[in-house]
Tab-separated table of N, CA and C in Angstrom:
chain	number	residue	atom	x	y	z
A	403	UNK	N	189.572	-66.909	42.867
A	403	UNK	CA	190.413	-66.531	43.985
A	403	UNK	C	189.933	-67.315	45.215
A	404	UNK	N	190.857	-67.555	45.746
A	404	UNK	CA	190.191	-68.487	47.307
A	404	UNK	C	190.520	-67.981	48.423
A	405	UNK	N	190.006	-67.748	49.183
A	405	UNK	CA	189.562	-67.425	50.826
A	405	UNK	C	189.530	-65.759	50.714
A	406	UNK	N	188.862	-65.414	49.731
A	406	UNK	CA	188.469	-64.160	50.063
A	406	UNK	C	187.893	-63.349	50.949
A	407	UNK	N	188.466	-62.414	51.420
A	407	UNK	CA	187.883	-61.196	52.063
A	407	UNK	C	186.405	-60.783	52.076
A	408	UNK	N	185.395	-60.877	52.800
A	408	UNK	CA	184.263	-61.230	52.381
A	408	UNK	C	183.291	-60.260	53.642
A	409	UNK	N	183.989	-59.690	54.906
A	409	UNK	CA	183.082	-59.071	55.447
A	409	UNK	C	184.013	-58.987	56.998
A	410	UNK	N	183.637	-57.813	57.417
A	410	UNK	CA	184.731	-57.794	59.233
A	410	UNK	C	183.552	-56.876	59.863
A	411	UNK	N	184.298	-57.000	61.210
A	411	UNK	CA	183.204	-56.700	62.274
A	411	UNK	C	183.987	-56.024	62.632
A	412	UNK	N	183.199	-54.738	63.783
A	412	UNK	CA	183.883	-53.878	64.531
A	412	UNK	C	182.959	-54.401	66.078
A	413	UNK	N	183.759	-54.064	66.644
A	413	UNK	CA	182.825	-54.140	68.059
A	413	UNK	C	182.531	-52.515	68.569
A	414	UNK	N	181.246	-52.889	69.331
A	414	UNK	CA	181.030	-51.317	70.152
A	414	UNK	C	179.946	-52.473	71.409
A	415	UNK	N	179.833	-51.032	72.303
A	415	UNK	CA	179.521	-51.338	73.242
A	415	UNK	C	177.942	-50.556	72.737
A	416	UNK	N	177.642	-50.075	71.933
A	416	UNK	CA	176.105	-49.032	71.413
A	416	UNK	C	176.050	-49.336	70.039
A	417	UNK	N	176.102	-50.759	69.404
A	417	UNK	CA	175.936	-50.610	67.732
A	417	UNK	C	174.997	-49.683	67.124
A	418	UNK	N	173.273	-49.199	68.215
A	418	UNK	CA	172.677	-48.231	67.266
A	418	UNK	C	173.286	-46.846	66.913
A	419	UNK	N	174.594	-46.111	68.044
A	419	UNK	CA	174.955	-45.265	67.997
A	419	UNK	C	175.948	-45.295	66.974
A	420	UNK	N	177.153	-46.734	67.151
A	420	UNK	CA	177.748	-47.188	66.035
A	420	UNK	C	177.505	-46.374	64.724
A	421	UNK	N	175.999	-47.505	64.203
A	421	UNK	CA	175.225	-47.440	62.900
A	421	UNK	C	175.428	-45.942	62.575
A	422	UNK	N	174.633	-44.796	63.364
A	422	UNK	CA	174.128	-43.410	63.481
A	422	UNK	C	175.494	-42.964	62.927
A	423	UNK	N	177.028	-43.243	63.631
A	423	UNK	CA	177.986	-42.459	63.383
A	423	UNK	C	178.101	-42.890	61.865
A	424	UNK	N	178.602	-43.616	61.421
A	424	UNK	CA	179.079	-44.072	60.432
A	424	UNK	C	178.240	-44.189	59.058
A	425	UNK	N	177.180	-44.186	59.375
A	425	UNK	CA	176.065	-43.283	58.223
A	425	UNK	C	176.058	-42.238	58.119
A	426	UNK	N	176.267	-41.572	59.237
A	426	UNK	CA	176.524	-39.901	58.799
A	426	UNK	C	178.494	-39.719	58.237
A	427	UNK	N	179.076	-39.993	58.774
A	427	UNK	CA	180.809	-39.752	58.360
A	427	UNK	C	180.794	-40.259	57.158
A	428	UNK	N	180.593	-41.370	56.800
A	428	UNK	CA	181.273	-41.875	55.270
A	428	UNK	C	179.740	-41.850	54.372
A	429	UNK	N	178.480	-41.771	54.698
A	429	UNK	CA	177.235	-41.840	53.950
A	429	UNK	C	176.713	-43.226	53.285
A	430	UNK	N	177.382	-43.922	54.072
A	430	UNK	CA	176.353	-45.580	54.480
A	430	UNK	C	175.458	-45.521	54.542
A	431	UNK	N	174.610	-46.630	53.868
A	431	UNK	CA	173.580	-47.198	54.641
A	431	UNK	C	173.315	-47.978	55.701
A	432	UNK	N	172.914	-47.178	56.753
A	432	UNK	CA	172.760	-48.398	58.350
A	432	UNK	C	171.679	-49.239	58.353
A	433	UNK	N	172.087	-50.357	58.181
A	433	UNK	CA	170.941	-51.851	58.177
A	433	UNK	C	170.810	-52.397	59.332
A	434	UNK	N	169.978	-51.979	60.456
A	434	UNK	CA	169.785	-52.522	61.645
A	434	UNK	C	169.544	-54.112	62.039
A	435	UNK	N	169.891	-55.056	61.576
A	435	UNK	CA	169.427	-56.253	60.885
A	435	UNK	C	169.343	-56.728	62.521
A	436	UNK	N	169.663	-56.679	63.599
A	436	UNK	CA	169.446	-56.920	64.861
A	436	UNK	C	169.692	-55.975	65.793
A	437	UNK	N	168.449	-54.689	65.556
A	437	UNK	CA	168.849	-53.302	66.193
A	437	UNK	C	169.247	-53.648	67.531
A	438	UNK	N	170.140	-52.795	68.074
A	438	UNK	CA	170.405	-52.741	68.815
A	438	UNK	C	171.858	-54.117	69.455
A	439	UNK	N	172.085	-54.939	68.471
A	439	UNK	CA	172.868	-56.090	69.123
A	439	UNK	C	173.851	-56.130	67.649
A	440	UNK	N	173.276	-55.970	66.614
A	440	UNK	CA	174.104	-56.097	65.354
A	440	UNK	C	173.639	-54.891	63.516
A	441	UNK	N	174.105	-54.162	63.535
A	441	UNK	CA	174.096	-53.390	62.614
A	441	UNK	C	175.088	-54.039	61.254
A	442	UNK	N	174.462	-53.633	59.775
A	442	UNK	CA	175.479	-54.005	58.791
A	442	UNK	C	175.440	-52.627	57.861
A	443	UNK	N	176.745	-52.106	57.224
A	443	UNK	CA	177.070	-51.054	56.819
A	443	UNK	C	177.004	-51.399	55.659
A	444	UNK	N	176.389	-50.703	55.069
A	444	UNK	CA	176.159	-51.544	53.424
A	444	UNK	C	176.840	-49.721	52.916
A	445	UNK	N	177.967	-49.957	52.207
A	445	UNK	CA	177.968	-48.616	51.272
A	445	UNK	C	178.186	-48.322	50.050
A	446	UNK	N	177.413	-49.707	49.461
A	446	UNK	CA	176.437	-49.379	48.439
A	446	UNK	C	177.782	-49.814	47.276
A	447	UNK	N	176.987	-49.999	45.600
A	447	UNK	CA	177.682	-49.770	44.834
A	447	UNK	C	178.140	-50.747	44.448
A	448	UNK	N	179.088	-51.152	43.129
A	448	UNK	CA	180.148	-51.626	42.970
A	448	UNK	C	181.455	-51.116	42.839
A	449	UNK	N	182.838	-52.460	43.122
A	449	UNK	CA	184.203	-51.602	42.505
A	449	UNK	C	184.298	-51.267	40.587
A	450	UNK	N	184.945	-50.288	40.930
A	450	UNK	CA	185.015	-49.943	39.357
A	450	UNK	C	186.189	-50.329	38.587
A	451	UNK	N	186.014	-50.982	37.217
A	451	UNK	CA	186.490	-51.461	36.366
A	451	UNK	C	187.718	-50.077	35.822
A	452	UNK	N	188.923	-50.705	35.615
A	452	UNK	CA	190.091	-49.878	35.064
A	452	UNK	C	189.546	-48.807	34.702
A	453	UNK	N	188.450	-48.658	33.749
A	453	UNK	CA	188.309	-47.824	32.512
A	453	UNK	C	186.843	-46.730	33.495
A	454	UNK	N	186.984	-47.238	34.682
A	454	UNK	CA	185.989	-46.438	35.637
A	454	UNK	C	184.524	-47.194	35.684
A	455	UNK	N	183.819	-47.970	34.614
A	455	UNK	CA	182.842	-48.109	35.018
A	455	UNK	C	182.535	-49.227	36.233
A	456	UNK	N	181.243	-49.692	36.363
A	456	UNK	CA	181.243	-50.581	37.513
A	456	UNK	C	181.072	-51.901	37.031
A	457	UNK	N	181.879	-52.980	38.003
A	457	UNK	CA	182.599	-54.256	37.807
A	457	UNK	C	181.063	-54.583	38.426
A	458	UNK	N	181.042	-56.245	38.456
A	458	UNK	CA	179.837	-56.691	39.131
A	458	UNK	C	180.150	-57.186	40.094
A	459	UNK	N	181.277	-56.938	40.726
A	459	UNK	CA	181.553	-57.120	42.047
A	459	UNK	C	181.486	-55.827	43.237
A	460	UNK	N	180.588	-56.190	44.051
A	460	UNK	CA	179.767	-55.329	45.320
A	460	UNK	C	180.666	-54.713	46.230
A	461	UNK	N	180.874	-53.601	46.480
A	461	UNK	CA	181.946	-53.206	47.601
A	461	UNK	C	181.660	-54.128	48.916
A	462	UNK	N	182.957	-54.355	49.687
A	462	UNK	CA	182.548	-54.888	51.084
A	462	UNK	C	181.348	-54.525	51.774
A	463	UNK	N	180.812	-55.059	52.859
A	463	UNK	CA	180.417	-54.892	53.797
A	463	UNK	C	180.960	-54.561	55.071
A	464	UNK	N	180.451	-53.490	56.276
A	464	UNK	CA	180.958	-53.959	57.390
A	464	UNK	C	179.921	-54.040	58.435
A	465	UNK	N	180.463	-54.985	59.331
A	465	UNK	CA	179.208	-55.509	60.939
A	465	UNK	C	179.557	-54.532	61.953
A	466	UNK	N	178.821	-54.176	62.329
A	466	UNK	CA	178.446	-54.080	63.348
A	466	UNK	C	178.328	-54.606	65.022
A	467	UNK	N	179.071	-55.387	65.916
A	467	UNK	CA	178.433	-56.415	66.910
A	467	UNK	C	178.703	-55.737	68.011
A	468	UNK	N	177.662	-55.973	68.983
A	468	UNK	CA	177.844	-55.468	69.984
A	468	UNK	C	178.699	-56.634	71.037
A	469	UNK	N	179.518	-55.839	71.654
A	469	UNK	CA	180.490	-56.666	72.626
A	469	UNK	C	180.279	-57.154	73.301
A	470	UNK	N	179.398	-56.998	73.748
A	470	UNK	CA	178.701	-57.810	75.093
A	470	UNK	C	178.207	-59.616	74.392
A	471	UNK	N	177.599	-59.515	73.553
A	471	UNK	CA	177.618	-60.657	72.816
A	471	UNK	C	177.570	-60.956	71.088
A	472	UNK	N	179.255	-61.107	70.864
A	472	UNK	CA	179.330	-61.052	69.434
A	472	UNK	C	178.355	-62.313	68.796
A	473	UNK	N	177.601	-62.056	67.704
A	473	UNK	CA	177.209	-63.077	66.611
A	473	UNK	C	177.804	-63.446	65.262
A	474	UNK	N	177.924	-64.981	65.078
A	474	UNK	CA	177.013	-65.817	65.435
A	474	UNK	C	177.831	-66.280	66.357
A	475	UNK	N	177.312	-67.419	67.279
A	475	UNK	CA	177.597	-68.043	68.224
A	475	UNK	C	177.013	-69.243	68.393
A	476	UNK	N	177.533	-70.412	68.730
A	476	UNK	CA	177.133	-71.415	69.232
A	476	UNK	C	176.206	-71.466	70.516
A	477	UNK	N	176.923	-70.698	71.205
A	477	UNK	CA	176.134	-70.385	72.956
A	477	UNK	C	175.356	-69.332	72.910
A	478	UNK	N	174.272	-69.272	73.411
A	478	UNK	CA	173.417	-67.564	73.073
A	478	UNK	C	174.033	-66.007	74.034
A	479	UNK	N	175.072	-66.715	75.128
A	479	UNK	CA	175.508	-65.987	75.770
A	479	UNK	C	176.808	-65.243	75.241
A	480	UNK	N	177.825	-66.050	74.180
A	480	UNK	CA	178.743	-65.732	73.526
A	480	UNK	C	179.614	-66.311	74.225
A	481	UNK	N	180.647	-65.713	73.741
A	481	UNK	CA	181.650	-65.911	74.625
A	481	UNK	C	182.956	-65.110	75.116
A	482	UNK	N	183.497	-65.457	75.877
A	482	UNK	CA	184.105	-63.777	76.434
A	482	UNK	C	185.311	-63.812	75.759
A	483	UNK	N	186.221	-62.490	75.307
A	483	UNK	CA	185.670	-61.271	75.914
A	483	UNK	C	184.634	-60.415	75.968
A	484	UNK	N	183.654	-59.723	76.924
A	484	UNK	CA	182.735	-59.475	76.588
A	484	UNK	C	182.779	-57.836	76.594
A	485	UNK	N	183.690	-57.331	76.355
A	485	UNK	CA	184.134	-55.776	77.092
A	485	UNK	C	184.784	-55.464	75.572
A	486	UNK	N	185.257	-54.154	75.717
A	486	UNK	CA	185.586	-53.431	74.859
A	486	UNK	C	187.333	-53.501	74.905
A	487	UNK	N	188.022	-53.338	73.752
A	487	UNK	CA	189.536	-53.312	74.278
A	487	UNK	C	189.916	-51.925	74.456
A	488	UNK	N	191.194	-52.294	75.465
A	488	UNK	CA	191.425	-50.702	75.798
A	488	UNK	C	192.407	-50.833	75.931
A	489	UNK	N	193.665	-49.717	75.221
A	489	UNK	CA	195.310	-49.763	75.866
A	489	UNK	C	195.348	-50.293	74.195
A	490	UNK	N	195.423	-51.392	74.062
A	490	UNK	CA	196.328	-52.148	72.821
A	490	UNK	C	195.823	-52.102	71.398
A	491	UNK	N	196.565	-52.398	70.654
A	491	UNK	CA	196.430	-52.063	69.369
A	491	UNK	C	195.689	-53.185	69.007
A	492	UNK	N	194.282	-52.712	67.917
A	492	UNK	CA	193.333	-53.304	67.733
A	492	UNK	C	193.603	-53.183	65.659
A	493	UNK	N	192.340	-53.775	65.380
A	493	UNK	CA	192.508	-53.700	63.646
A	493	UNK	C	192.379	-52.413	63.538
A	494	UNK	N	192.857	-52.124	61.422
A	494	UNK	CA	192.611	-50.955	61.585
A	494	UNK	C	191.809	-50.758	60.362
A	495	UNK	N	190.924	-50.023	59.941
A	495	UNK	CA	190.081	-50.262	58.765
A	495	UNK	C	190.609	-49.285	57.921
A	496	UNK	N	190.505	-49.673	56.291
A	496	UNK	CA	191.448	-48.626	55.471
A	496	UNK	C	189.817	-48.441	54.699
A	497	UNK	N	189.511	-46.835	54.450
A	497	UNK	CA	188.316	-46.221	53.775
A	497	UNK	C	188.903	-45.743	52.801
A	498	UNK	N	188.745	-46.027	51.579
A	498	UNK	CA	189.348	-45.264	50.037
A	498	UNK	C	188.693	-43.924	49.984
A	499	UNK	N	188.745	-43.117	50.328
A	499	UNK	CA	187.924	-41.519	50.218
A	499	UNK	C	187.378	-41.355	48.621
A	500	UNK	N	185.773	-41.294	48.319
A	500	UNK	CA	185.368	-41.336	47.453
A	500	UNK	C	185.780	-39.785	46.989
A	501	UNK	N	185.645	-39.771	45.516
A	501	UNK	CA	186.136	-38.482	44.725
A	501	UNK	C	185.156	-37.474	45.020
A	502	UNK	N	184.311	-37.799	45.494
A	502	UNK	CA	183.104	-36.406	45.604
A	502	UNK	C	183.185	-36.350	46.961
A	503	UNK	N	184.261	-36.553	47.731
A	503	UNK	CA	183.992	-36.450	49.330
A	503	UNK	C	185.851	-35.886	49.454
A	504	UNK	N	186.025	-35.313	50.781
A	504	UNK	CA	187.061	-34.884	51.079
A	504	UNK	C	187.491	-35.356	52.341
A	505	UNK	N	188.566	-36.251	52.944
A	505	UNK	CA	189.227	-35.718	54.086
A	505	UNK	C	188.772	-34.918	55.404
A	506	UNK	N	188.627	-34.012	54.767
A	506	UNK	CA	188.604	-32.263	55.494
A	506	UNK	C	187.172	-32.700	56.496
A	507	UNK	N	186.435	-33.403	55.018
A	507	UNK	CA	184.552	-33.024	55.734
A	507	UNK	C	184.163	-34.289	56.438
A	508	UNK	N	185.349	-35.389	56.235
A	508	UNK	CA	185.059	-36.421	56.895
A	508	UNK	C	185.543	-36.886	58.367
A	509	UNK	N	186.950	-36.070	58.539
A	509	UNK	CA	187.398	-35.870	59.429
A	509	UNK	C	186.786	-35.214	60.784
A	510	UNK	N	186.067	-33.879	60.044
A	510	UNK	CA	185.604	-32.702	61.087
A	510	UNK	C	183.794	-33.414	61.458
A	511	UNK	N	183.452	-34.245	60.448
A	511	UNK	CA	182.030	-34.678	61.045
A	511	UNK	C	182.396	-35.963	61.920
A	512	UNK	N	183.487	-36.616	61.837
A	512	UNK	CA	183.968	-37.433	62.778
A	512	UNK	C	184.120	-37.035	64.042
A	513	UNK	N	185.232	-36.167	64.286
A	513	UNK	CA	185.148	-35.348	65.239
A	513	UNK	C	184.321	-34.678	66.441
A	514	UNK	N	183.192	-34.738	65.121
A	514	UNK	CA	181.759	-33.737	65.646
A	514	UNK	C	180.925	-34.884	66.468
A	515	UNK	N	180.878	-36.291	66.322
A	515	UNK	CA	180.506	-37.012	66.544
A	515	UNK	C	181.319	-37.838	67.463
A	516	UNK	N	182.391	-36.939	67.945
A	516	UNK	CA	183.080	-38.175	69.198
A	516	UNK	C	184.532	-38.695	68.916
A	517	UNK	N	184.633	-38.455	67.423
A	517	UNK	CA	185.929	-39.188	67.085
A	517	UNK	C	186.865	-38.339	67.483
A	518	UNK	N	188.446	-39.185	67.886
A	518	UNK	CA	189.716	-38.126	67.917
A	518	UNK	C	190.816	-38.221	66.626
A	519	UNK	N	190.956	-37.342	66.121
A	519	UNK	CA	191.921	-37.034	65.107
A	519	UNK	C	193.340	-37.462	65.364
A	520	UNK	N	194.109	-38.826	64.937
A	520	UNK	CA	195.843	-38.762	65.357
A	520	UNK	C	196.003	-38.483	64.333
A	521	UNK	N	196.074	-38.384	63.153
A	521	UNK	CA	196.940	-37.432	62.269
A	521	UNK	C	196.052	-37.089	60.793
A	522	UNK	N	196.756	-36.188	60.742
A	522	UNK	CA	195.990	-35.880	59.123
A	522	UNK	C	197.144	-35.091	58.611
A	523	UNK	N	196.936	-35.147	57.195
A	523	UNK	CA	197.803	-35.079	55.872
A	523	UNK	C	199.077	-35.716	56.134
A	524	UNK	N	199.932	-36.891	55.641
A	524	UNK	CA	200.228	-37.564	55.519
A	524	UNK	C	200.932	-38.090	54.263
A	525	UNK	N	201.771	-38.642	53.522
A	525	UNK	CA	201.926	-39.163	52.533
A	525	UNK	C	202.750	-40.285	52.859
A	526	UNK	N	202.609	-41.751	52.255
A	526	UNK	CA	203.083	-43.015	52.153
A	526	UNK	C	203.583	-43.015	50.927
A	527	UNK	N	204.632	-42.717	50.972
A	527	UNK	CA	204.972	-43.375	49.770
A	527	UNK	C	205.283	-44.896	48.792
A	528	UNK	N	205.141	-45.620	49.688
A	528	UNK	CA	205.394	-47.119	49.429
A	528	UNK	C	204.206	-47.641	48.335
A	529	UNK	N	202.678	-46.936	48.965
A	529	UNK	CA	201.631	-47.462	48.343
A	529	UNK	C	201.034	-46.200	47.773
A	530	UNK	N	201.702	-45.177	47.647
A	530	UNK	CA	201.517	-43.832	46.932
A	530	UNK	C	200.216	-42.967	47.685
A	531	UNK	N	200.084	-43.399	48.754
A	531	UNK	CA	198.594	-42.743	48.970
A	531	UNK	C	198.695	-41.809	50.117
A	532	UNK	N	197.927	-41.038	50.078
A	532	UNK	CA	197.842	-39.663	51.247
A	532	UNK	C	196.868	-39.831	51.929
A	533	UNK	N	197.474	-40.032	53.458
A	533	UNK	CA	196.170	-40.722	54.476
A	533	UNK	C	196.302	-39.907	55.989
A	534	UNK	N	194.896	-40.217	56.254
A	534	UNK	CA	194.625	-39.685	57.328
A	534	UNK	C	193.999	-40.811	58.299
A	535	UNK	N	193.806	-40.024	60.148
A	535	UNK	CA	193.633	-41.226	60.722
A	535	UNK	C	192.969	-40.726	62.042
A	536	UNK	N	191.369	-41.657	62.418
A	536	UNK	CA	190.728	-41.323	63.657
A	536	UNK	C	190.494	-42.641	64.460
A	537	UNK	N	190.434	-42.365	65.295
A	537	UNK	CA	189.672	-43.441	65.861
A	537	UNK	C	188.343	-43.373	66.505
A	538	UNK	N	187.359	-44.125	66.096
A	538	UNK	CA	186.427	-43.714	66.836
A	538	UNK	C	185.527	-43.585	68.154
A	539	UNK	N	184.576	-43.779	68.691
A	539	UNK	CA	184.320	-43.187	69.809
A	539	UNK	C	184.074	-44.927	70.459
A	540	UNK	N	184.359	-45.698	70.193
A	540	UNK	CA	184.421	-47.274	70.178
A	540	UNK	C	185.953	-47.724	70.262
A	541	UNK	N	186.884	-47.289	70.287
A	541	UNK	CA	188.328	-47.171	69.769
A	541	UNK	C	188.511	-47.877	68.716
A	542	UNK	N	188.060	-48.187	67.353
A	542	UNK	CA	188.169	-48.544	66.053
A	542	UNK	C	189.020	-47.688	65.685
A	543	UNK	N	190.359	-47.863	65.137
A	543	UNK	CA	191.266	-47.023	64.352
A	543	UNK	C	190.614	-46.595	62.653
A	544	UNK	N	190.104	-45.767	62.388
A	544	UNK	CA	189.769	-45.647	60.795
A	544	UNK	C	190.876	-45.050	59.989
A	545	UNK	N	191.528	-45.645	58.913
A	545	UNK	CA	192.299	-45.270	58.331
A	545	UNK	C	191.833	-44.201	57.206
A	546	UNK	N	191.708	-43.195	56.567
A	546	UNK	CA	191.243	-42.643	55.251
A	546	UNK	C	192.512	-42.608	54.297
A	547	UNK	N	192.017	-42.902	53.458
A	547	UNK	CA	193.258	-43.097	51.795
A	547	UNK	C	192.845	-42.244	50.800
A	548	UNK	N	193.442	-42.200	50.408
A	548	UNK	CA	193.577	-40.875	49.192
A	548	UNK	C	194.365	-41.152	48.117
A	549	UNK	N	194.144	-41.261	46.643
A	549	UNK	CA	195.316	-41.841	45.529
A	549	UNK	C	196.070	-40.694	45.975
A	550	UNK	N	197.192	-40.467	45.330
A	550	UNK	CA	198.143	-39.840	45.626
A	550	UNK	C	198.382	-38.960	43.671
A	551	UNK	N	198.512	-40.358	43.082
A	551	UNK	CA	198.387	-39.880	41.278
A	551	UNK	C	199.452	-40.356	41.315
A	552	UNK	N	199.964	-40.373	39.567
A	552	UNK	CA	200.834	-40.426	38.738
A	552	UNK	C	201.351	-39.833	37.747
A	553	UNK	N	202.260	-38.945	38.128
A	553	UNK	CA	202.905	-38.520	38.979
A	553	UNK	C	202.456	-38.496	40.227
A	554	UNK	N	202.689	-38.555	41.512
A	554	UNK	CA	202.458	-38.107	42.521
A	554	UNK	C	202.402	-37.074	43.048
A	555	UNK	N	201.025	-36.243	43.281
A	555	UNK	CA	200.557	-34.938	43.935
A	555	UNK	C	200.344	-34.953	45.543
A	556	UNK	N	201.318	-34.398	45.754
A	556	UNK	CA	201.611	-34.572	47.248
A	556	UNK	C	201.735	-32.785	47.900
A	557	UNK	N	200.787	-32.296	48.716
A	557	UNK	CA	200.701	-30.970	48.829
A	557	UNK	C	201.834	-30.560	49.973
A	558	UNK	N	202.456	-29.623	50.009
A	558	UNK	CA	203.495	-29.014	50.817
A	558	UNK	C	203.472	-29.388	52.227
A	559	UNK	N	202.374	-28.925	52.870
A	559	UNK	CA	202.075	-29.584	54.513
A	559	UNK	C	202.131	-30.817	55.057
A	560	UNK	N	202.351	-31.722	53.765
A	560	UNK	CA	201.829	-33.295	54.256
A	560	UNK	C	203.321	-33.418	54.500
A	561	UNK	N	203.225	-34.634	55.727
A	561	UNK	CA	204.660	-35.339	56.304
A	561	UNK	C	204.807	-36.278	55.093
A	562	UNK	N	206.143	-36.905	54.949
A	562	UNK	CA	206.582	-37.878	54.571
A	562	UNK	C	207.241	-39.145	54.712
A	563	UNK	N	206.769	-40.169	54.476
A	563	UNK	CA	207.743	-41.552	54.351
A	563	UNK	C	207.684	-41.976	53.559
């Protein structure tokens, strides 16, 4: 395959606080690899093969950079913008909700930690999945996904499209 997907950055203005949130919400490992200026989210594992077991290919990674000066860089100062965005629509990260984790507990420790809740329970039908959505205390939009099944199990409360 060519030009693969291989690793994305979030910006914050506090990557150690960053790191802190996001090891506790989804149960990452926070790799301080330049505390305080650049964190990497390692969460572990491989993807799993049709039949469930694990492929030898490594789940993503995600960075960490602090805004003030993203790495790498040519200049040691970076280069601007050096601020956080505010007002406009930024990326949005899609989290597959592991089977031993819920929604419910990922949402409310988000929360607990700063994040704001725009919607929860949800159903897409296009890509069959039941999703929820925070952003965090950085304005990172986090998407959460949920299979949906086949048939599709879609619970009474959830909206639809």
């Amino acid at each position: 395959m060519t030009n693969s997907l291989i690793f994305f950055d979030i910006p914050s203005d506090d990557p150690d606080a960053a790191g802190k949130f996001y090891a506790e919400v989804f149960g990452w490992e926070d790799d301080p690899r330049l505390g305080g200026a650049y964190h990497r989210m390692v969460p572990g594992g491989f993807f799993a093969n049709k039949d469930g077991s694990e492929s030898e290919i490594g789940h993503l990674h995600m960075g960490i950079g602090k805004v003030s000066n993203m790495r790498p860089h040519p200049d040691p100062e970076g280069i601007e913008p050096r601020t956080m965005s505010s007002g406009g629509r930024g990326p949005r990260i899609w989290i597959l909700i592991d089977d031993n984790d819920t929604p419910e507990r990922i949402l409310a420790t988000a929360e607990k930690l700063g994040a704001t809740v725009l919607w929860r329970n949800h159903y897409w039908a296009e890509f069959n999945g039941l999703n929820h959505c925070f952003v965090d205390p950085w304005g990172n939009h986090i998407m959460l996904w949920g299979k949906a099944g086949n048939p599709p199990k879609v619970p009474e409360d959830y909206t639809r499209e």
